[in-house]
mmCIF file of C-alpha atoms in Angstrom:
data_model
loop_
_atom_site.group_PDB
_atom_site.id
_atom_site.type_symbol
_atom_site.label_atom_id
_atom_site.label_comp_id
_atom_site.label_asym_id
_atom_site.label_seq_id
_atom_site.Cartn_x
_atom_site.Cartn_y
_atom_site.Cartn_z
ATOM 1 C CA MET A 1 0.000 0.000 0.000
ATOM 2 C CA SER A 2 2.887 2.346 0.614
ATOM 3 C CA PRO A 3 3.982 2.724 -3.033
ATOM 4 C CA SER A 4 0.604 4.049 -4.016
ATOM 5 C CA HIS A 5 0.536 6.880 -1.518
ATOM 6 C CA PRO A 6 2.859 9.291 -3.429
ATOM 7 C CA ALA A 7 0.564 9.116 -6.504
ATOM 8 C CA ARG A 8 -2.552 10.311 -4.699
ATOM 9 C CA PRO A 9 -1.700 14.092 -4.696
ATOM 10 C CA ALA A 10 -0.998 13.982 -8.411
ATOM 11 C CA LEU A 11 -4.299 12.267 -9.136
ATOM 12 C CA ALA A 12 -6.165 14.809 -7.017
ATOM 13 C CA LYS A 13 -4.643 17.722 -8.918
ATOM 14 C CA LEU A 14 -5.418 16.091 -12.250
ATOM 15 C CA GLY A 15 -9.044 15.560 -11.233
ATOM 16 C CA LEU A 16 -9.384 19.191 -10.125
ATOM 17 C CA TRP A 17 -8.068 20.487 -13.437
ATOM 18 C CA TRP A 18 -10.431 18.137 -15.267
ATOM 19 C CA LEU A 19 -13.444 19.538 -13.387
ATOM 20 C CA LEU A 20 -12.402 23.125 -14.149
ATOM 21 C CA LEU A 21 -11.650 22.673 -17.826
ATOM 22 C CA THR A 22 -14.471 20.341 -18.790
ATOM 23 C CA PRO A 23 -17.313 22.988 -18.712
ATOM 24 C CA ALA A 24 -15.247 25.452 -20.744
ATOM 25 C CA VAL A 25 -14.370 22.928 -23.400
ATOM 26 C CA SER A 26 -17.531 20.930 -23.621
ATOM 27 C CA ALA A 27 -20.189 23.695 -23.070
ATOM 28 C CA PRO A 28 -21.688 24.581 -26.484
ATOM 29 C CA ARG A 29 -22.671 28.153 -27.473
ATOM 30 C CA ALA A 30 -26.302 29.277 -27.423
ATOM 31 C CA PRO A 31 -28.041 27.804 -30.473
ATOM 32 C CA HIS A 32 -29.800 31.044 -31.390
ATOM 33 C CA THR A 33 -26.630 33.153 -31.177
ATOM 34 C CA GLN A 34 -24.687 30.665 -33.217
ATOM 35 C CA ALA A 35 -27.414 30.543 -35.836
ATOM 36 C CA GLU A 36 -27.575 34.323 -36.013
ATOM 37 C CA ASP A 37 -23.822 34.556 -36.521
ATOM 38 C CA ARG A 38 -24.019 32.004 -39.315
ATOM 39 C CA LEU A 39 -26.927 33.940 -40.822
ATOM 40 C CA PHE A 40 -24.952 37.194 -40.814
ATOM 41 C CA LYS A 41 -22.030 35.508 -42.528
ATOM 42 C CA HIS A 42 -24.381 33.910 -45.012
ATOM 43 C CA LEU A 43 -26.138 37.184 -45.903
ATOM 44 C CA PHE A 44 -23.309 39.713 -45.838
ATOM 45 C CA GLY A 45 -20.296 37.594 -46.729
ATOM 46 C CA ALA A 46 -20.417 38.695 -50.377
ATOM 47 C CA TYR A 47 -23.106 41.385 -50.176
ATOM 48 C CA ASN A 48 -22.620 44.613 -52.146
ATOM 49 C CA ARG A 49 -24.766 47.393 -50.763
ATOM 50 C CA TRP A 50 -24.185 49.670 -53.760
ATOM 51 C CA ALA A 51 -25.931 47.408 -56.285
ATOM 52 C CA ARG A 52 -29.686 47.448 -56.732
ATOM 53 C CA PRO A 53 -31.354 44.381 -55.195
ATOM 54 C CA VAL A 54 -32.658 42.865 -58.439
ATOM 55 C CA PRO A 55 -31.732 39.579 -60.154
ATOM 56 C CA HIS A 56 -31.620 41.253 -63.579
ATOM 57 C CA THR A 57 -30.494 44.726 -64.552
ATOM 58 C CA SER A 58 -33.747 45.484 -66.357
ATOM 59 C CA ASP A 59 -35.876 44.729 -63.304
ATOM 60 C CA VAL A 60 -37.478 47.542 -61.321
ATOM 61 C CA VAL A 61 -37.281 47.871 -57.555
ATOM 62 C CA ILE A 62 -40.755 48.538 -56.177
ATOM 63 C CA VAL A 63 -40.558 50.667 -53.028
ATOM 64 C CA ARG A 64 -43.738 50.922 -50.986
ATOM 65 C CA PHE A 65 -43.688 54.336 -49.340
ATOM 66 C CA GLY A 66 -45.789 55.743 -46.508
ATOM 67 C CA LEU A 67 -45.687 58.742 -44.190
ATOM 68 C CA SER A 68 -46.566 58.990 -40.517
ATOM 69 C CA ILE A 69 -46.533 62.412 -38.877
ATOM 70 C CA ALA A 70 -45.613 62.673 -35.208
ATOM 71 C CA GLN A 71 -45.757 66.432 -34.697
ATOM 72 C CA LEU A 72 -46.451 69.636 -36.575
ATOM 73 C CA ILE A 73 -43.676 71.666 -35.010
ATOM 74 C CA ASP A 74 -44.120 75.075 -36.610
ATOM 75 C CA VAL A 75 -45.573 76.986 -39.545
ATOM 76 C CA ASP A 76 -43.393 80.004 -40.267
ATOM 77 C CA GLU A 77 -45.553 82.513 -42.130
ATOM 78 C CA LYS A 78 -42.688 84.989 -42.448
ATOM 79 C CA ASN A 79 -40.319 82.560 -44.211
ATOM 80 C CA GLN A 80 -43.136 80.381 -45.604
ATOM 81 C CA MET A 81 -41.919 77.086 -44.166
ATOM 82 C CA MET A 82 -43.594 74.151 -42.430
ATOM 83 C CA THR A 83 -41.552 72.173 -39.900
ATOM 84 C CA THR A 84 -42.718 68.609 -39.244
ATOM 85 C CA ASN A 85 -41.507 65.558 -37.355
ATOM 86 C CA VAL A 86 -42.313 62.541 -39.543
ATOM 87 C CA TRP A 87 -41.546 58.847 -39.893
ATOM 88 C CA LEU A 88 -40.738 57.613 -43.398
ATOM 89 C CA LYS A 89 -42.130 54.111 -43.863
ATOM 90 C CA GLN A 90 -40.266 52.301 -46.661
ATOM 91 C CA GLU A 91 -40.543 48.691 -47.743
ATOM 92 C CA TRP A 92 -38.938 46.815 -50.636
ATOM 93 C CA SER A 93 -37.732 43.325 -51.555
ATOM 94 C CA ASP A 94 -34.060 42.297 -51.679
ATOM 95 C CA HIS A 95 -33.497 38.852 -53.221
ATOM 96 C CA LYS A 96 -29.952 38.738 -51.817
ATOM 97 C CA LEU A 97 -31.279 38.843 -48.242
ATOM 98 C CA ARG A 98 -33.420 35.691 -48.348
ATOM 99 C CA TRP A 99 -32.807 32.591 -46.230
ATOM 100 C CA ASN A 100 -34.424 29.412 -45.073
ATOM 101 C CA PRO A 101 -35.428 29.743 -41.417
ATOM 102 C CA ALA A 102 -35.083 25.985 -40.867
ATOM 103 C CA GLU A 103 -31.358 26.185 -41.623
ATOM 104 C CA PHE A 104 -30.708 29.017 -39.182
ATOM 105 C CA GLY A 105 -32.494 28.095 -35.990
ATOM 106 C CA ASN A 106 -35.960 29.124 -37.235
ATOM 107 C CA ILE A 107 -34.917 32.789 -37.359
ATOM 108 C CA THR A 108 -37.571 34.584 -39.421
ATOM 109 C CA SER A 109 -36.456 38.206 -38.987
ATOM 110 C CA LEU A 110 -33.292 40.116 -38.360
ATOM 111 C CA ARG A 111 -32.447 43.713 -37.511
ATOM 112 C CA VAL A 112 -29.329 45.130 -39.101
ATOM 113 C CA PRO A 113 -27.828 48.627 -39.410
ATOM 114 C CA SER A 114 -29.125 50.414 -42.472
ATOM 115 C CA GLU A 115 -25.550 51.234 -43.514
ATOM 116 C CA MET A 116 -24.965 47.540 -44.278
ATOM 117 C CA ILE A 117 -27.707 47.139 -46.894
ATOM 118 C CA TRP A 118 -28.923 48.869 -50.012
ATOM 119 C CA ILE A 119 -31.509 51.584 -49.285
ATOM 120 C CA PRO A 120 -33.364 53.844 -51.746
ATOM 121 C CA ASP A 121 -32.194 57.453 -51.898
ATOM 122 C CA ILE A 122 -35.617 59.006 -51.269
ATOM 123 C CA VAL A 123 -35.413 62.708 -50.421
ATOM 124 C CA LEU A 124 -37.792 65.613 -49.849
ATOM 125 C CA TYR A 125 -37.921 67.597 -53.082
ATOM 126 C CA ASN A 126 -39.390 70.828 -51.681
ATOM 127 C CA ASN A 127 -36.954 71.070 -48.806
ATOM 128 C CA ALA A 128 -36.540 74.668 -47.619
ATOM 129 C CA ASP A 129 -33.823 74.341 -44.997
ATOM 130 C CA GLY A 130 -31.713 71.542 -43.565
ATOM 131 C CA GLU A 131 -30.828 68.132 -44.949
ATOM 132 C CA PHE A 132 -32.566 66.565 -47.923
ATOM 133 C CA VAL A 133 -31.980 63.013 -46.732
ATOM 134 C CA VAL A 134 -32.481 61.178 -43.449
ATOM 135 C CA ASN A 135 -29.709 61.899 -40.950
ATOM 136 C CA HIS A 136 -30.521 59.327 -38.282
ATOM 137 C CA MET A 137 -29.726 55.962 -39.869
ATOM 138 C CA THR A 138 -31.807 53.558 -37.808
ATOM 139 C CA LYS A 139 -31.726 49.778 -38.137
ATOM 140 C CA ALA A 140 -33.664 48.021 -40.868
ATOM 141 C CA HIS A 141 -35.898 45.019 -40.261
ATOM 142 C CA LEU A 142 -35.129 42.047 -42.531
ATOM 143 C CA PHE A 143 -37.473 39.126 -43.105
ATOM 144 C CA SER A 144 -36.653 35.659 -44.411
ATOM 145 C CA THR A 145 -38.702 36.309 -47.542
ATOM 146 C CA GLY A 146 -36.291 39.089 -48.547
ATOM 147 C CA THR A 147 -38.605 41.916 -47.503
ATOM 148 C CA VAL A 148 -36.851 44.927 -45.980
ATOM 149 C CA HIS A 149 -38.807 47.274 -43.723
ATOM 150 C CA TRP A 150 -37.166 50.573 -42.774
ATOM 151 C CA VAL A 151 -38.837 53.393 -40.773
ATOM 152 C CA PRO A 152 -36.373 56.229 -40.096
ATOM 153 C CA PRO A 153 -37.505 59.400 -38.257
ATOM 154 C CA ALA A 154 -36.751 62.824 -39.691
ATOM 155 C CA ILE A 155 -37.455 66.504 -39.101
ATOM 156 C CA TYR A 156 -38.153 68.362 -42.336
ATOM 157 C CA LYS A 157 -38.592 72.024 -43.182
ATOM 158 C CA SER A 158 -40.648 72.081 -46.349
ATOM 159 C CA SER A 159 -41.571 75.072 -48.473
ATOM 160 C CA CYS A 160 -45.183 76.139 -48.138
ATOM 161 C CA SER A 161 -46.968 78.966 -49.918
ATOM 162 C CA ILE A 162 -48.779 80.914 -47.185
ATOM 163 C CA ASP A 163 -52.034 82.741 -47.961
ATOM 164 C CA VAL A 164 -52.812 85.208 -45.153
ATOM 165 C CA THR A 165 -55.886 86.826 -46.696
ATOM 166 C CA PHE A 166 -58.184 85.684 -43.902
ATOM 167 C CA PHE A 167 -55.627 85.839 -41.075
ATOM 168 C CA PRO A 168 -56.136 84.733 -38.289
ATOM 169 C CA PHE A 169 -59.063 82.660 -39.611
ATOM 170 C CA ASP A 170 -56.978 81.218 -42.447
ATOM 171 C CA GLN A 171 -56.479 77.731 -43.814
ATOM 172 C CA GLN A 172 -53.240 76.706 -45.506
ATOM 173 C CA ASN A 173 -52.413 74.041 -48.093
ATOM 174 C CA CYS A 174 -48.886 72.670 -47.751
ATOM 175 C CA LYS A 175 -47.295 69.718 -49.486
ATOM 176 C CA MET A 176 -44.345 67.360 -49.015
ATOM 177 C CA LYS A 177 -42.953 65.786 -52.186
ATOM 178 C CA PHE A 178 -40.844 62.619 -51.809
ATOM 179 C CA GLY A 179 -39.003 60.757 -54.530
ATOM 180 C CA SER A 180 -35.741 59.142 -55.561
ATOM 181 C CA TRP A 181 -33.058 61.655 -56.405
ATOM 182 C CA SER A 182 -30.908 59.575 -58.748
ATOM 183 C CA TYR A 183 -33.033 56.633 -59.951
ATOM 184 C CA ASP A 184 -35.708 57.119 -62.586
ATOM 185 C CA LYS A 185 -38.895 55.111 -62.968
ATOM 186 C CA ALA A 186 -37.107 52.385 -64.943
ATOM 187 C CA LYS A 187 -34.901 51.651 -61.927
ATOM 188 C CA ILE A 188 -37.071 52.493 -58.889
ATOM 189 C CA ASP A 189 -40.811 52.923 -58.785
ATOM 190 C CA LEU A 190 -42.788 54.157 -55.795
ATOM 191 C CA GLN A 191 -46.046 52.721 -54.555
ATOM 192 C CA PRO A 192 -48.029 54.494 -51.791
ATOM 193 C CA MET A 193 -48.829 52.312 -48.792
ATOM 194 C CA GLU A 194 -51.928 54.348 -47.930
ATOM 195 C CA GLN A 195 -53.879 57.153 -49.529
ATOM 196 C CA THR A 196 -53.677 59.274 -46.372
ATOM 197 C CA VAL A 197 -51.019 60.247 -43.858
ATOM 198 C CA ASP A 198 -50.899 58.118 -40.726
ATOM 199 C CA LEU A 199 -52.094 60.276 -37.788
ATOM 200 C CA LYS A 200 -52.180 57.584 -35.098
ATOM 201 C CA ASP A 201 -49.093 58.926 -33.320
ATOM 202 C CA TYR A 202 -49.774 62.609 -34.033
ATOM 203 C CA TRP A 203 -49.194 65.058 -31.177
ATOM 204 C CA GLU A 204 -51.769 67.845 -31.294
ATOM 205 C CA SER A 205 -50.473 71.359 -31.961
ATOM 206 C CA GLY A 206 -51.644 74.367 -29.978
ATOM 207 C CA GLU A 207 -51.791 76.653 -33.007
ATOM 208 C CA TRP A 208 -52.674 74.479 -35.995
ATOM 209 C CA ALA A 209 -55.101 71.631 -36.628
ATOM 210 C CA ILE A 210 -54.692 69.147 -39.480
ATOM 211 C CA VAL A 211 -57.963 69.046 -41.401
ATOM 212 C CA ASN A 212 -56.892 66.580 -44.071
ATOM 213 C CA ALA A 213 -53.688 64.891 -45.269
ATOM 214 C CA THR A 214 -53.742 62.796 -48.443
ATOM 215 C CA GLY A 215 -51.052 61.324 -50.694
ATOM 216 C CA THR A 216 -50.940 60.945 -54.465
ATOM 217 C CA TYR A 217 -48.585 59.184 -56.858
ATOM 218 C CA ASN A 218 -47.147 61.310 -59.692
ATOM 219 C CA THR A 219 -44.635 61.034 -62.495
ATOM 220 C CA LYS A 220 -42.827 63.950 -64.062
ATOM 221 C CA LYS A 221 -40.213 64.572 -66.732
ATOM 222 C CA TYR A 222 -37.799 67.300 -65.730
ATOM 223 C CA ASP A 223 -35.897 69.573 -68.078
ATOM 224 C CA CYS A 224 -32.543 68.306 -66.847
ATOM 225 C CA CYS A 225 -33.055 64.686 -67.767
ATOM 226 C CA ALA A 226 -34.712 62.560 -70.399
ATOM 227 C CA GLU A 227 -36.045 59.989 -67.944
ATOM 228 C CA ILE A 228 -39.319 60.087 -66.042
ATOM 229 C CA TYR A 229 -39.104 60.295 -62.272
ATOM 230 C CA PRO A 230 -41.854 59.129 -59.904
ATOM 231 C CA ASP A 231 -42.798 60.808 -56.644
ATOM 232 C CA VAL A 232 -45.348 60.583 -53.843
ATOM 233 C CA THR A 233 -46.756 63.962 -52.799
ATOM 234 C CA TYR A 234 -48.637 64.475 -49.544
ATOM 235 C CA TYR A 235 -50.991 67.443 -49.268
ATOM 236 C CA PHE A 236 -51.652 68.865 -45.805
ATOM 237 C CA VAL A 237 -54.713 71.035 -45.206
ATOM 238 C CA ILE A 238 -54.133 72.820 -41.913
ATOM 239 C CA ARG A 239 -56.372 75.338 -40.148
ATOM 240 C CA ARG A 240 -55.179 77.944 -37.683
ATOM 241 C CA LEU A 241 -56.730 77.961 -34.204
ATOM 242 C CA PRO A 242 -57.806 81.627 -33.905
ATOM 243 C CA LEU A 243 -58.533 81.866 -30.169
ATOM 244 C CA PHE A 244 -55.154 83.390 -29.257
ATOM 245 C CA TYR A 245 -55.272 86.071 -31.959
ATOM 246 C CA THR A 246 -58.955 86.789 -31.325
ATOM 247 C CA ILE A 247 -58.344 87.631 -27.674
ATOM 248 C CA ASN A 248 -55.033 89.446 -28.108
ATOM 249 C CA LEU A 249 -55.533 91.141 -31.480
ATOM 250 C CA ILE A 250 -59.067 91.230 -32.894
ATOM 251 C CA ILE A 251 -61.019 92.292 -29.790
ATOM 252 C CA PRO A 252 -58.551 95.066 -28.758
ATOM 253 C CA CYS A 253 -58.622 96.474 -32.303
ATOM 254 C CA LEU A 254 -62.429 96.582 -32.312
ATOM 255 C CA LEU A 255 -62.592 98.247 -28.902
ATOM 256 C CA ILE A 256 -59.990 100.845 -29.827
ATOM 257 C CA SER A 257 -61.789 101.571 -33.100
ATOM 258 C CA PHE A 258 -65.037 102.085 -31.183
ATOM 259 C CA LEU A 259 -63.357 104.855 -29.172
ATOM 260 C CA THR A 260 -63.179 106.950 -32.334
ATOM 261 C CA VAL A 261 -66.962 107.398 -32.269
ATOM 262 C CA LEU A 262 -66.881 108.547 -28.660
ATOM 263 C CA VAL A 263 -64.733 111.514 -29.645
ATOM 264 C CA PHE A 264 -67.790 113.251 -31.111
ATOM 265 C CA TYR A 265 -69.732 112.748 -27.856
ATOM 266 C CA LEU A 266 -67.241 114.777 -25.855
ATOM 267 C CA PRO A 267 -68.239 118.422 -25.356
ATOM 268 C CA SER A 268 -66.325 120.966 -27.338
ATOM 269 C CA ASP A 269 -65.146 122.672 -24.162
ATOM 270 C CA CYS A 270 -63.308 119.469 -23.213
ATOM 271 C CA GLY A 271 -59.654 119.712 -24.093
ATOM 272 C CA GLU A 272 -59.118 115.957 -24.483
ATOM 273 C CA LYS A 273 -60.821 115.460 -27.847
ATOM 274 C CA ILE A 274 -57.637 115.759 -29.886
ATOM 275 C CA THR A 275 -55.662 113.750 -27.318
ATOM 276 C CA LEU A 276 -58.119 110.862 -27.531
ATOM 277 C CA CYS A 277 -58.002 110.804 -31.332
ATOM 278 C CA ILE A 278 -54.213 110.782 -31.420
ATOM 279 C CA SER A 279 -54.064 108.027 -28.773
ATOM 280 C CA VAL A 280 -56.408 105.849 -30.836
ATOM 281 C CA LEU A 281 -54.325 106.468 -33.951
ATOM 282 C CA LEU A 282 -51.096 105.469 -32.197
ATOM 283 C CA SER A 283 -52.699 102.318 -30.758
ATOM 284 C CA LEU A 284 -53.874 101.176 -34.183
ATOM 285 C CA THR A 285 -50.386 101.831 -35.554
ATOM 286 C CA VAL A 286 -48.896 99.510 -32.927
ATOM 287 C CA PHE A 287 -51.317 96.704 -33.835
ATOM 288 C CA LEU A 288 -50.551 97.173 -37.522
ATOM 289 C CA LEU A 289 -46.838 96.793 -36.781
ATOM 290 C CA LEU A 290 -47.559 93.561 -34.887
ATOM 291 C CA ILE A 291 -49.371 92.126 -37.899
ATOM 292 C CA THR A 292 -46.532 93.031 -40.261
ATOM 293 C CA GLU A 293 -44.166 91.032 -38.041
ATOM 294 C CA ILE A 294 -46.300 87.894 -38.468
ATOM 295 C CA ILE A 295 -47.375 87.910 -42.094
ATOM 296 C CA PRO A 296 -44.882 87.363 -44.947
ATOM 297 C CA SER A 297 -43.337 90.369 -46.643
ATOM 298 C CA THR A 298 -45.221 90.099 -49.909
ATOM 299 C CA SER A 299 -47.248 92.504 -51.992
ATOM 300 C CA LEU A 300 -49.409 89.803 -53.566
ATOM 301 C CA VAL A 301 -51.885 89.421 -50.708
ATOM 302 C CA ILE A 302 -52.892 91.835 -47.940
ATOM 303 C CA PRO A 303 -54.780 90.349 -44.983
ATOM 304 C CA LEU A 304 -58.265 91.643 -44.343
ATOM 305 C CA ILE A 305 -57.364 92.645 -40.809
ATOM 306 C CA GLY A 306 -54.549 94.776 -42.227
ATOM 307 C CA GLU A 307 -56.978 96.495 -44.588
ATOM 308 C CA TYR A 308 -59.381 97.007 -41.689
ATOM 309 C CA LEU A 309 -56.707 98.656 -39.551
ATOM 310 C CA LEU A 310 -55.547 100.779 -42.482
ATOM 311 C CA PHE A 311 -59.021 102.143 -43.229
ATOM 312 C CA THR A 312 -59.675 102.640 -39.521
ATOM 313 C CA MET A 313 -56.512 104.727 -39.292
ATOM 314 C CA ILE A 314 -57.740 106.806 -42.239
ATOM 315 C CA PHE A 315 -61.088 107.392 -40.514
ATOM 316 C CA VAL A 316 -59.337 108.310 -37.268
ATOM 317 C CA THR A 317 -57.225 110.820 -39.186
ATOM 318 C CA LEU A 318 -60.388 112.317 -40.700
ATOM 319 C CA SER A 319 -61.949 112.480 -37.238
ATOM 320 C CA ILE A 320 -58.934 114.464 -36.043
ATOM 321 C CA VAL A 321 -59.383 116.931 -38.915
ATOM 322 C CA ILE A 322 -63.117 117.253 -38.204
ATOM 323 C CA THR A 323 -62.481 117.699 -34.476
ATOM 324 C CA VAL A 324 -60.011 120.498 -35.166
ATOM 325 C CA PHE A 325 -62.598 122.210 -37.386
ATOM 326 C CA VAL A 326 -65.334 121.800 -34.751
ATOM 327 C CA LEU A 327 -63.142 123.247 -32.016
ATOM 328 C CA ASN A 328 -62.206 126.169 -34.240
ATOM 329 C CA VAL A 329 -65.854 126.955 -34.965
ATOM 330 C CA HIS A 330 -66.859 126.445 -31.338
ATOM 331 C CA HIS A 331 -64.415 129.008 -30.007
ATOM 332 C CA ARG A 332 -65.472 131.693 -32.508
ATOM 333 C CA SER A 333 -67.698 134.573 -31.391
ATOM 334 C CA PRO A 334 -69.354 137.587 -33.057
ATOM 335 C CA ARG A 335 -66.636 139.768 -31.596
ATOM 336 C CA THR A 336 -63.798 137.804 -33.229
ATOM 337 C CA HIS A 337 -65.294 136.466 -36.461
ATOM 338 C CA ASN A 338 -68.082 137.304 -38.840
ATOM 339 C CA MET A 339 -70.188 134.453 -40.118
ATOM 340 C CA PRO A 340 -69.593 133.992 -43.857
ATOM 341 C CA HIS A 341 -72.588 134.384 -46.121
ATOM 342 C CA TRP A 342 -72.214 130.875 -47.554
ATOM 343 C CA VAL A 343 -72.230 129.346 -44.079
ATOM 344 C CA ARG A 344 -75.327 131.275 -43.092
ATOM 345 C CA GLY A 345 -77.103 130.404 -46.310
ATOM 346 C CA ALA A 346 -76.092 126.737 -46.245
ATOM 347 C CA PHE A 347 -76.752 125.873 -42.621
ATOM 348 C CA LEU A 348 -79.602 128.244 -41.781
ATOM 349 C CA SER A 349 -81.523 127.944 -45.027
ATOM 350 C CA ARG A 350 -80.829 124.626 -46.752
ATOM 351 C CA VAL A 351 -79.809 122.317 -43.935
ATOM 352 C CA SER A 352 -82.655 123.518 -41.727
ATOM 353 C CA ARG A 353 -85.168 122.591 -44.425
ATOM 354 C CA TRP A 354 -83.564 119.164 -44.873
ATOM 355 C CA LEU A 355 -83.808 118.544 -41.143
ATOM 356 C CA LEU A 356 -87.417 119.875 -41.024
ATOM 357 C CA MET A 357 -86.451 122.605 -38.566
ATOM 358 C CA LYS A 358 -87.873 126.127 -38.317
ATOM 359 C CA ARG A 359 -85.904 129.214 -37.499
ATOM 360 C CA PRO A 360 -87.061 131.071 -34.367
ATOM 361 C CA LEU A 361 -88.791 134.397 -34.798
ATOM 362 C CA PRO A 362 -86.446 137.469 -34.814
ATOM 363 C CA PRO A 363 -86.806 140.218 -32.153
ATOM 364 C CA LEU A 364 -88.438 139.230 -28.895
ATOM 365 C CA GLU A 365 -90.424 141.930 -26.980
ATOM 366 C CA LEU A 366 -89.744 142.510 -23.315
ATOM 367 C CA HIS A 367 -92.602 141.845 -20.962
ATOM 368 C CA GLY A 368 -94.400 145.042 -20.050
ATOM 369 C CA SER A 369 -92.474 147.260 -22.456
ATOM 370 C CA PRO A 370 -93.720 147.032 -26.062
ATOM 371 C CA ASP A 371 -91.257 149.614 -27.273
ATOM 372 C CA LEU A 372 -88.169 147.767 -25.933
ATOM 373 C CA LYS A 373 -86.862 145.006 -28.175
ATOM 374 C CA LEU A 374 -83.761 142.794 -27.837
ATOM 375 C CA ASP A 375 -80.871 142.808 -30.215
ATOM 376 C CA PRO A 376 -81.301 139.525 -32.124
ATOM 377 C CA HIS A 377 -78.594 136.872 -32.126
ATOM 378 C CA PRO A 378 -76.165 137.225 -35.032
ATOM 379 C CA CYS A 379 -77.526 133.959 -36.481
ATOM 380 C CA LEU A 380 -81.067 135.437 -36.525
ATOM 381 C CA ARG A 381 -80.259 138.723 -38.218
ATOM 382 C CA PRO A 382 -81.376 139.221 -41.792
ATOM 383 C CA LEU A 383 -78.783 138.456 -44.384
ATOM 384 C CA GLY A 384 -76.472 141.386 -45.087
ATOM 385 C CA SER A 385 -77.352 143.302 -41.900
ATOM 386 C CA SER A 386 -75.122 144.410 -39.070
ATOM 387 C CA PRO A 387 -75.933 145.076 -35.420
ATOM 388 C CA SER A 388 -76.154 148.831 -36.111
ATOM 389 C CA GLU A 389 -78.744 148.264 -38.853
ATOM 390 C CA VAL A 390 -81.140 146.327 -36.639
ATOM 391 C CA PRO A 391 -83.653 148.777 -35.094
ATOM 392 C CA LEU A 392 -83.674 148.858 -31.353
ATOM 393 C CA ARG A 393 -86.469 151.091 -30.027
ATOM 394 C CA LEU A 394 -86.008 152.284 -26.481
ATOM 395 C CA PRO A 395 -88.267 154.665 -24.507
ATOM 396 C CA LEU A 396 -87.164 158.280 -24.396
ATOM 397 C CA GLN A 397 -86.907 158.366 -20.633
ATOM 398 C CA THR A 398 -87.238 155.632 -18.142
ATOM 399 C CA THR A 399 -86.905 156.357 -14.431
ATOM 400 C CA TRP A 400 -87.480 154.154 -11.498
ATOM 401 C CA LYS A 401 -87.305 155.170 -7.850
ATOM 402 C CA PRO A 402 -87.960 152.908 -4.921
ATOM 403 C CA LYS A 403 -90.517 154.018 -2.392
ATOM 404 C CA THR A 404 -89.177 154.398 1.145
ATOM 405 C CA PRO A 405 -91.568 154.653 4.145
ATOM 406 C CA GLN A 406 -91.620 158.026 5.951
ATOM 407 C CA ALA A 407 -90.837 157.957 9.638
ATOM 408 C CA GLN A 408 -93.610 159.473 11.888
ATOM 409 C CA PRO A 409 -92.424 161.497 14.981
ATOM 410 C CA LEU A 410 -93.799 160.355 18.310
ATOM 411 C CA PRO A 411 -95.804 162.977 20.333
ATOM 412 C CA LEU A 412 -94.039 164.245 23.441
ATOM 413 C CA SER A 413 -95.975 164.756 26.721
ATOM 414 C CA SER A 414 -95.708 168.123 28.575
ATOM 415 C CA HIS A 415 -96.203 166.517 31.984
ATOM 416 C CA PRO A 416 -93.270 164.646 33.312
ATOM 417 C CA ARG A 417 -93.972 161.311 34.826
ATOM 418 C CA SER A 418 -92.572 159.901 37.988
ATOM 419 C CA PRO A 419 -91.657 156.311 38.637
ATOM 420 C CA LEU A 420 -94.664 155.929 40.936
ATOM 421 C CA SER A 421 -97.130 157.147 38.425
ATOM 422 C CA GLY A 422 -99.762 154.852 37.108
ATOM 423 C CA PRO A 423 -100.203 153.722 33.609
ATOM 424 C CA PHE A 424 -100.687 156.084 30.776
#
């Protein structure tokens, strides 16, 4: 038994190493991960992402295209741009990306970076600012049938012709035109997924409401090229929500314009008539400047509210002129000015007949004195007469003396009375 004792430590060490190394050597990799690695090598081992995914050169790649809007960020009336946050839904078939799921662990779909595969160069034609193509290259979803589904998000600033005639109760028609930039219809053809824009994930805007959004398929031959290029154009009908502008713009303008009428209800002796008119004119000028900051700088269309403010300013200016004339006439007197003949004939003869008014009788007799007559008002004198020509008959002599009572002297008694005397 003694010879076998020295071999026991060596056997123990060998058994320990066997227990430690056996799981690392014999443990197989996860079946799904191994199948996915083999699938990647199978698909992209000799894949060329610059070649169109067609078996023959004459074949056409059909790209099904759809649009889903997430948010209407802004509508810039000044620069005539519409900013939107959209998702571009694209789907096509790539014969080089097909596989048999039974050979690769029943894997039916795979997500790969979009930089690894061929993707159509679809851009926004009417881009106003920013990038024409998608910047955020998200992963594409591959299916075993060769179908590729790619939905990248993008923020576009598209050109939009703004019509501000009925501002702020206006409705705008904007469009977004998508198409391939380099491939004509013989190479890539577009097919709309839906006839309308997907609004399921739309975030409501506080200023604009989307009334309608439809898409149409078009083909066009441009002057630069001989080929025909397809495109899918989406038309957005958006309506402005006018509550903000009604409270902060329309109602104040109407109230300030109404103050112009109140100027003529102020008495002429009030010195604030001109001040009120000028204040109204300055207020309307401020509101007109606010509108010019919102609407585009174009001479083709003038908003109705701008025309309203412009004509109101003209009427306020006329009211200032009329108020100055009224104050000038009010502060005239017979001592400072003579009434012109045309004024007397127009207002006292013609206008009085139009208004069915009668002129008061000239000279009024004083009560109790038939020979004393008042000098008539200058407006009641006969035409062409002066105050010296109007007869004023006065009595030759008029005296008036108040009667004062005469004091009667008391009779004095000749007999003095004593304190003890009786009554009188």
